[in-house]
Amino acid sequence: LKTEKAKRDPEFRDKVLRAYEYQCAVCGFDVRLGMSHLALEAAHIKWHQAGGPDIEANGLALCALHHKLFDRGAFTITESIKMVVSERAHGRVGFNEWLMNFHGRSLHKPQRLKYYPETTFIRWHAHEVFQGPSRYVQGIRSDSF
């Protein structure tokens, strides 16, 4: 029995970064060296290996740090595109600056409504990846993602 892996779209990174105007959706990071964007990546909300498509609505432009934290489930996003941090995440140096300062805040949104993260992908990440429960955020119900 032979199964074929879904092919990745080589344009996915460029499409997602362009949709987010070449900045991290969490912190706004956009360092360049000449014309090259450094440490800015296209993260799948629903992972490619789990059947997530290579489309803008399943992607977030994230700096390398926030990409790793998102993929490990240290934070997720709500259906209203706000970042929520896991109660299980903790640390000293960098924890407040790079995670807690963004907890409960809206992410930078893509430039077009059609590129906004789709609810089905957000829910997949929240249930399959996020290391919940989330920390308390006024006005956000933990069952809303």
Tab-separated table of C-alpha atoms in Angstrom, residues 1-107:
chain	number	residue	atom	x	y	z
A	1	LEU	CA	0.000	0.000	0.000
A	2	LYS	CA	1.490	3.287	-1.100
A	3	THR	CA	0.273	6.658	0.111
A	4	GLU	CA	1.174	9.919	-1.509
A	5	LYS	CA	2.137	12.873	0.604
A	6	ALA	CA	0.379	16.104	-0.228
A	7	LYS	CA	2.718	18.389	-2.104
A	8	ARG	CA	3.658	21.675	-0.534
A	9	ASP	CA	3.040	24.885	-2.417
A	10	PRO	CA	6.437	26.554	-2.858
A	11	GLU	CA	4.630	29.916	-2.983
A	12	PHE	CA	2.991	29.476	0.456
A	13	ARG	CA	5.656	31.440	2.352
A	14	ASP	CA	5.623	34.369	-0.056
A	15	LYS	CA	1.816	34.490	-0.165
A	16	VAL	CA	1.481	34.500	3.625
A	17	LEU	CA	4.263	37.024	4.236
A	18	ARG	CA	2.809	39.319	1.584
A	19	ALA	CA	-0.688	38.967	3.119
A	20	TYR	CA	0.727	40.135	6.476
A	21	GLU	CA	2.831	42.887	4.887
A	22	TYR	CA	6.103	41.186	5.849
A	23	GLN	CA	5.741	41.498	9.626
A	24	CYS	CA	5.131	39.080	12.479
A	25	ALA	CA	1.401	38.913	13.238
A	26	VAL	CA	2.197	38.808	16.969
A	27	CYS	CA	5.001	41.311	17.582
A	28	GLY	CA	5.445	43.171	14.295
A	29	PHE	CA	9.054	41.971	13.800
A	30	ASP	CA	10.265	42.867	10.296
A	31	VAL	CA	14.085	42.977	10.246
A	32	ARG	CA	15.696	42.844	6.816
A	33	LEU	CA	19.205	42.435	5.536
A	34	GLY	CA	19.247	44.229	2.227
A	35	MET	CA	16.065	43.025	0.529
A	36	SER	CA	15.865	39.733	2.460
A	37	HIS	CA	13.472	39.296	5.376
A	38	LEU	CA	15.246	37.630	8.290
A	39	ALA	CA	13.643	35.206	10.741
A	40	LEU	CA	10.150	35.817	9.344
A	41	GLU	CA	8.285	32.616	8.548
A	42	ALA	CA	4.921	31.380	7.291
A	43	ALA	CA	3.338	29.176	9.960
A	44	HIS	CA	0.534	26.756	9.171
A	45	ILE	CA	-2.344	27.071	11.630
A	46	LYS	CA	-3.503	23.540	10.778
A	47	TRP	CA	-0.286	21.691	10.073
A	48	HIS	CA	0.426	20.542	6.551
A	49	GLN	CA	1.030	16.951	7.700
A	50	ALA	CA	-2.454	16.997	9.321
A	51	GLY	CA	-4.083	17.965	6.040
A	52	GLY	CA	-3.837	21.723	6.416
A	53	PRO	CA	-3.826	23.440	3.024
A	54	ASP	CA	-1.172	25.843	1.759
A	55	ILE	CA	-3.494	28.852	1.610
A	56	GLU	CA	-3.279	32.282	3.189
A	57	ALA	CA	-6.295	31.608	5.452
A	58	ASN	CA	-4.326	28.719	7.015
A	59	GLY	CA	-1.191	30.753	7.549
A	60	LEU	CA	0.266	33.313	9.904
A	61	ALA	CA	3.374	35.384	9.314
A	62	LEU	CA	5.411	34.833	12.478
A	63	CYS	CA	8.951	35.626	13.550
A	64	ALA	CA	11.035	32.510	14.217
A	65	LEU	CA	10.433	32.741	17.981
A	66	HIS	CA	6.646	33.072	17.787
A	67	HIS	CA	6.507	30.358	15.104
A	68	LYS	CA	8.253	27.893	17.429
A	69	LEU	CA	6.043	28.877	20.388
A	70	PHE	CA	2.887	28.524	18.243
A	71	ASP	CA	3.934	25.126	16.853
A	72	ARG	CA	4.672	23.863	20.388
A	73	GLY	CA	1.313	25.078	21.724
A	74	ALA	CA	2.597	27.760	24.112
A	75	PHE	CA	-0.088	30.010	22.643
A	76	THR	CA	-2.982	29.830	20.230
A	77	ILE	CA	-5.354	32.312	18.660
A	78	THR	CA	-9.060	32.781	19.225
A	79	GLU	CA	-11.739	33.059	16.578
A	80	SER	CA	-11.594	36.825	17.131
A	81	ILE	CA	-7.855	36.655	16.213
A	82	LYS	CA	-6.520	37.341	19.709
A	83	MET	CA	-3.499	35.598	21.175
A	84	VAL	CA	-3.943	33.510	24.333
A	85	VAL	CA	-1.079	31.981	26.297
A	86	SER	CA	-1.189	28.552	27.912
A	87	GLU	CA	-1.211	28.294	31.705
A	88	ARG	CA	1.543	25.707	31.248
A	89	ALA	CA	3.922	28.241	29.659
A	90	HIS	CA	6.277	29.968	32.087
A	91	GLY	CA	9.756	31.406	32.283
A	92	ARG	CA	11.868	34.299	33.432
A	93	VAL	CA	13.944	36.059	30.809
A	94	GLY	CA	11.830	36.895	27.781
A	95	PHE	CA	8.604	35.328	29.049
A	96	ASN	CA	6.820	38.584	29.801
A	97	GLU	CA	8.354	40.482	26.880
A	98	TRP	CA	7.716	37.865	24.184
A	99	LEU	CA	4.592	36.069	25.420
A	100	MET	CA	2.638	37.730	28.212
A	101	ASN	CA	2.824	41.239	26.726
A	102	PHE	CA	0.762	39.919	23.791
A	103	HIS	CA	-1.660	37.773	25.831
A	104	GLY	CA	-5.251	38.808	25.070
A	105	ARG	CA	-4.204	41.214	22.327
A	106	SER	CA	-5.352	41.200	18.734
A	107	LEU	CA	-2.857	39.951	16.191
